[in-house]
Amino acid sequence: MCTTIGSLRARLHEHPLASDAALGAVLAGAAVPYAYAASLLGGPAPPREPDALSLTLIVTGCLSPVLRRSRPFLALTLVCLAQVTLAATGQSASLLWLAALVLVYSIAAHRGLAVSLGAPALALTAHLASAVPSDRLGDVRTHLLTTVLTVTVWITGRSVRLRRAYQAELRDRDRRMERAREADRRAARAEERSRIARELHDVVAHHVSVMTVQAAAARRVLAADPDRAGEALSAIENLGRTAMAEMRDIVGVLRTDTAPAERTPQPGVEEIPALVDQMREAGLHTQLWIEGERGRLSPGVDLAAYRLVQEALTNSLRHAGPQARAWVTVRHGPGELAVQVEDDGRGPEAGDPDAEPAGHGLVGIRERVALYGGLLRIGPRPGGGFEVNARFPLKETR
């Protein structure tokens, strides 16, 4: 039933002219018998029985809501003229007053304040003009009731217009905020990619520097000690393969920072214990578990795992609370490196000036993990607190 009503409303919104025509047809269909009934049961001074002209005016006026969206003031003017004409000829205006109320509402709901104020004024003027031929100017109760109904309908229409304007403003603001958030996310991704590119550039530069040293050593001992020269060439080959793998991973990441990079190796999984000690000194109760036998990690994955733990523990330190605890688990498995950081804190609170609404740190973690084809889960823990869980696939270097 609710689905049927919803689909009906959707069709009416898609075809407003059809709904307006249906409303006008209903009014016209009810107005004709009402005019005859008024002439028969109209009290001590009943109106005359409707003739062809009066029926034409009644039907035309009741069909005027068809124009309530495109020409509402013209339709209201036609209704008011029909009312005055029927009153002047002693005929019943039937349901033209109801059509006038519909048009007053439409003008109030779809036109500006200055224009809409003329609608109730025109409707009430037509009502008073219709009362003159029938000597009903002294019928205070009828005039008061008509005035109350007209003003109420006008206020309802204005309220609908204001609510629509408010909702449109909210939707527009949401769109602007979404565009701003998207621009912020793009800027954060670009900044993080630039940082990743710089770090990986340092790793590749380190490999190239070592390869240069090995090549020079191999050249010097090539004639005197061929075995040592072969070992140096094998090391160069392995370093070259590793550097090429890193360069393939970084394809598509543009570096915008042209500042010279340091030629020192970046931190990795082996530096995580020192990082945990730093967090303990900073006040975060942190425990570390390293499981499995550490295999050979590419420098990029090694660095990404370290940065992930660093970012997650930094967030725990900032947002988890003074009594919170954190657990770091580094699990070396066959073909996979799993890194998990958990805490039991309260998380960032509303109004926290240190909170990052756009989640730049989390954006950076996602970028790092996605760069190496890993899987990432970030969110609340079932028992409370927060969790960052990542799995990196390990590629064999030969």
XYZ file of C-alpha atoms in Angstrom, residues 24-382:
359
model
C -10.063 21.065 -11.915
C -12.200 18.236 -13.310
C -13.222 17.155 -9.799
C -14.181 20.722 -8.857
C -16.143 21.225 -12.092
C -17.897 17.885 -11.708
C -19.006 18.744 -8.179
C -19.847 22.391 -8.910
C -22.660 21.723 -11.416
C -24.920 19.665 -9.089
C -24.001 22.017 -6.236
C -25.348 24.980 -8.268
C -28.651 23.207 -8.866
C -28.886 22.180 -5.199
C -28.242 25.785 -4.106
C -31.108 27.034 -6.276
C -33.472 24.469 -4.743
C -32.321 24.564 -1.102
C -30.943 28.079 -0.840
C -33.180 29.284 1.991
C -35.714 32.120 1.917
C -33.996 33.931 -1.013
C -32.539 31.168 -3.160
C -30.450 32.025 -6.244
C -31.908 31.535 -9.670
C -31.695 28.184 -11.389
C -28.454 28.078 -13.356
C -28.643 28.644 -17.071
C -26.159 27.878 -19.834
C -24.129 31.062 -19.230
C -23.857 30.540 -15.492
C -22.908 26.881 -15.926
C -20.228 27.933 -18.422
C -18.816 30.458 -15.956
C -18.883 27.924 -13.118
C -17.194 25.177 -15.112
C -14.612 27.559 -16.558
C -13.807 28.959 -13.116
C -13.522 25.489 -11.564
C -11.194 24.365 -14.374
C -8.897 27.359 -13.747
C -6.588 25.398 -11.351
C -5.094 23.893 -14.522
C -3.244 27.234 -14.830
C -2.270 27.449 -11.163
C 1.438 26.799 -11.836
C 1.925 28.763 -15.063
C -0.650 31.624 -14.824
C -2.082 31.569 -11.292
C -2.935 35.291 -11.140
C -4.758 35.144 -14.457
C -6.733 32.123 -13.265
C -7.631 33.850 -9.973
C -8.788 36.936 -11.882
C -11.052 34.782 -14.052
C -12.548 33.111 -10.982
C -13.163 36.455 -9.271
C -14.818 37.909 -12.389
C -17.029 34.833 -12.661
C -18.038 35.200 -8.999
C -18.983 38.862 -9.407
C -20.852 38.204 -12.670
C -22.888 35.346 -11.173
C -23.715 37.445 -8.091
C -24.818 40.364 -10.267
C -27.214 38.103 -12.197
C -28.569 36.476 -9.038
C -27.006 33.113 -9.803
C -25.167 30.790 -7.425
C -21.370 30.932 -7.559
C -21.326 27.253 -6.578
C -17.775 26.060 -5.707
C -15.913 28.989 -7.232
C -14.897 30.058 -3.725
C -13.048 26.746 -3.353
C -11.249 27.252 -6.674
C -10.283 30.746 -5.478
C -8.767 29.283 -2.295
C -6.757 26.779 -4.349
C -5.367 29.615 -6.462
C -4.585 31.792 -3.427
C -2.586 28.878 -2.003
C -0.801 28.325 -5.337
C 0.209 31.985 -5.648
C 1.467 32.052 -2.058
C 3.413 28.800 -2.549
C 4.988 29.619 -5.926
C 5.379 33.394 -6.102
C 7.302 36.013 -4.166
C 5.942 37.851 -1.144
C 5.077 41.101 -2.953
C 3.132 39.275 -5.668
C 1.466 36.806 -3.330
C 0.035 39.567 -1.133
C -2.227 40.568 -4.004
C -3.918 37.153 -4.110
C -5.886 37.328 -0.815
C -6.638 41.003 -1.467
C -8.154 40.159 -4.870
C -10.105 37.178 -3.503
C -11.574 39.160 -0.572
C -12.429 42.101 -2.838
C -14.325 39.746 -5.159
C -16.130 38.265 -2.162
C -17.276 41.692 -0.947
C -18.282 42.726 -4.458
C -20.372 39.551 -4.763
C -22.193 40.399 -1.530
C -23.424 43.789 -2.787
C -26.154 42.606 -5.222
C -27.600 40.179 -2.664
C -27.540 42.701 0.202
C -25.212 40.534 2.291
C -22.686 43.210 3.239
C -23.962 43.092 6.809
C -23.366 39.336 7.174
C -20.349 39.743 9.450
C -19.988 36.033 10.258
C -19.766 35.037 6.594
C -17.214 37.766 5.867
C -15.164 36.825 8.940
C -15.184 33.139 8.021
C -14.164 33.887 4.445
C -11.376 36.173 5.632
C -10.055 33.575 8.106
C -10.109 30.819 5.462
C -8.373 32.986 2.863
C -5.659 34.207 5.224
C -5.104 30.674 6.583
C -4.712 29.258 3.077
C -2.330 32.083 2.165
C -0.210 31.496 5.297
C -0.109 27.766 4.542
C 1.120 28.469 1.014
C 3.803 30.847 2.286
C 4.946 28.252 4.826
C 5.272 25.648 2.084
C 7.282 28.082 -0.051
C 9.607 28.963 2.838
C 10.095 25.280 3.694
C 10.933 24.479 0.079
C 13.386 27.362 -0.059
C 14.993 26.188 3.176
C 15.291 22.608 1.899
C 16.727 23.842 -1.402
C 19.287 25.882 0.528
C 20.190 22.811 2.598
C 20.612 20.715 -0.544
C 22.732 23.418 -2.143
C 24.851 23.692 0.985
C 25.285 19.910 1.072
C 26.429 19.979 -2.543
C 28.891 22.771 -1.791
C 30.200 20.930 1.250
C 30.536 17.710 -0.740
C 32.489 19.546 -3.431
C 34.677 21.105 -0.745
C 35.236 17.709 0.891
C 36.073 16.149 -2.470
C 38.524 18.944 -3.219
C 40.012 18.497 0.240
C 40.330 14.740 -0.308
C 41.991 15.294 -3.675
C 44.410 17.758 -2.108
C 45.144 15.297 0.708
C 45.738 12.485 -1.795
C 47.989 14.688 -3.891
C 49.950 15.719 -0.822
C 50.261 12.135 0.370
C 51.297 10.897 -3.075
C 53.951 13.577 -3.166
C 55.209 12.422 0.215
C 55.179 8.769 -0.863
C 56.997 9.654 -4.081
C 59.654 11.510 -2.120
C 60.175 8.629 0.287
C 60.329 6.030 -2.479
C 62.674 8.285 -4.424
C 64.980 8.199 -1.425
C 64.835 4.395 -1.368
C 65.589 4.120 -5.087
C 68.372 6.696 -4.778
C 69.853 4.627 -1.944
C 69.819 1.503 -4.128
C 71.420 3.338 -7.032
C 74.124 4.723 -4.763
C 74.931 1.226 -3.457
C 74.904 -0.153 -6.992
C 77.408 2.521 -8.033
C 79.736 1.564 -5.188
C 79.401 -2.145 -6.013
C 80.081 -1.486 -9.700
C 83.227 0.505 -8.880
C 84.432 -2.288 -6.566
C 83.734 -4.939 -9.215
C 85.655 -2.954 -11.814
C 88.677 -2.658 -9.520
C 88.862 -6.378 -8.619
C 87.610 -7.814 -11.903
C 91.068 -8.865 -13.065
C 92.626 -9.729 -9.696
C 89.679 -11.491 -7.982
C 86.934 -12.630 -10.376
C 84.934 -14.331 -7.574
C 84.576 -11.108 -5.612
C 83.675 -9.282 -8.795
C 80.936 -11.886 -9.459
C 79.515 -11.390 -5.959
C 79.447 -7.648 -6.510
C 77.694 -8.056 -9.854
C 75.082 -10.390 -8.273
C 74.431 -7.757 -5.605
C 74.060 -5.127 -8.306
C 71.589 -7.342 -10.139
C 69.457 -7.862 -7.026
C 69.533 -4.180 -6.154
C 68.565 -3.284 -9.701
C 65.587 -5.657 -9.668
C 64.413 -4.231 -6.359
C 64.763 -0.668 -7.610
C 62.849 -1.504 -10.795
C 60.042 -3.070 -8.753
C 59.803 0.108 -6.682
C 59.738 2.245 -9.810
C 56.932 0.158 -11.308
C 54.917 0.592 -8.094
C 55.301 4.337 -8.176
C 54.172 4.792 -11.810
C 51.346 7.309 -11.892
C 52.357 9.048 -8.659
C 53.549 12.548 -9.502
C 56.074 14.283 -7.325
C 55.502 18.007 -6.915
C 58.238 18.690 -4.428
C 61.535 19.345 -6.187
C 63.544 19.727 -2.995
C 66.602 17.423 -2.843
C 65.957 14.206 -0.947
C 68.181 12.785 1.707
C 70.108 9.668 0.771
C 69.514 7.783 4.000
C 67.405 4.638 4.274
C 63.858 5.192 5.487
C 62.511 3.496 8.631
C 60.874 0.076 8.382
C 59.469 -2.782 10.411
C 62.718 -3.165 12.363
C 62.260 0.378 13.726
C 58.733 -0.323 15.032
C 60.009 -1.363 18.529
C 61.775 2.008 18.839
C 58.569 3.719 17.715
C 56.592 1.832 20.374
C 59.112 2.933 22.995
C 58.650 6.542 21.893
C 54.880 6.196 22.282
C 55.337 4.763 25.772
C 57.523 7.702 26.711
C 54.827 10.015 25.325
C 52.250 8.458 27.673
C 50.472 5.852 25.537
C 50.536 2.400 27.152
C 51.584 0.336 24.156
C 52.369 -3.366 23.752
C 54.062 -4.942 20.753
C 53.908 -8.483 19.373
C 55.999 -9.603 16.403
C 54.950 -13.017 15.145
C 56.452 -15.265 12.503
C 59.832 -15.250 10.887
C 60.659 -11.997 9.182
C 61.085 -12.495 5.468
C 62.502 -10.219 2.846
C 60.389 -7.079 2.494
C 60.604 -4.591 -0.321
C 61.682 -1.180 0.967
C 58.353 0.339 -0.049
C 56.254 -2.171 1.892
C 58.678 -1.931 4.806
C 58.277 1.847 4.884
C 54.493 1.684 4.376
C 54.100 -0.711 7.333
C 56.172 1.586 9.544
C 54.203 4.691 8.514
C 50.921 2.872 9.085
C 51.888 1.977 12.651
C 53.200 5.496 13.208
C 49.978 7.132 12.014
C 47.723 4.742 13.921
C 49.622 5.149 17.198
C 49.701 8.922 16.738
C 45.913 8.939 16.358
C 45.586 6.764 19.464
C 47.819 9.114 21.399
C 45.798 12.155 20.329
C 42.269 10.805 20.549
C 42.106 7.673 22.707
C 42.411 9.386 26.088
C 44.942 9.469 28.920
C 44.199 5.972 30.256
C 43.968 4.233 26.910
C 46.058 1.232 25.894
C 47.262 0.271 22.452
C 48.359 -3.024 20.952
C 50.549 -3.431 17.887
C 50.796 -6.802 16.142
C 53.166 -7.417 13.247
C 52.620 -10.849 11.734
C 54.986 -12.245 9.110
C 53.200 -14.926 7.125
C 53.810 -16.816 3.897
C 53.452 -14.278 1.115
C 51.862 -11.688 3.394
C 52.682 -9.077 6.026
C 49.839 -8.267 8.443
C 49.935 -5.140 10.614
C 47.291 -4.462 13.233
C 47.047 -1.511 15.621
C 44.246 -1.427 18.211
C 43.347 0.742 21.177
C 40.607 0.769 23.804
C 40.139 4.530 23.934
C 37.127 6.731 23.327
C 38.114 8.003 19.864
C 37.881 11.619 18.656
C 35.140 13.662 20.305
C 32.884 16.254 18.699
C 34.405 19.690 18.931
C 37.915 18.331 19.406
C 40.210 20.933 17.816
C 42.756 18.217 17.024
C 40.254 16.104 15.127
C 40.651 15.974 11.373
C 37.197 15.957 9.750
C 38.528 15.061 6.337
C 40.624 12.214 7.747
C 43.911 13.205 6.069
C 45.886 10.659 8.092
C 43.449 7.897 7.171
C 43.560 9.007 3.555
C 47.326 8.661 3.669
C 47.087 5.158 5.149
C 44.640 4.090 2.446
C 46.902 5.487 -0.251
C 49.909 3.637 1.098
C 48.144 0.311 1.428
C 46.438 0.600 -1.970
C 49.746 1.473 -3.622
C 51.078 -2.002 -2.812
C 47.852 -3.899 -3.511
C 47.042 -4.450 0.165
C 43.782 -4.751 2.060
C 42.823 -2.287 4.810
C 40.158 -2.105 7.486
C 39.752 1.030 9.610
C 36.981 1.424 12.146
C 35.716 0.814 15.689
C 36.547 -2.402 17.505
C 33.668 -4.678 18.596
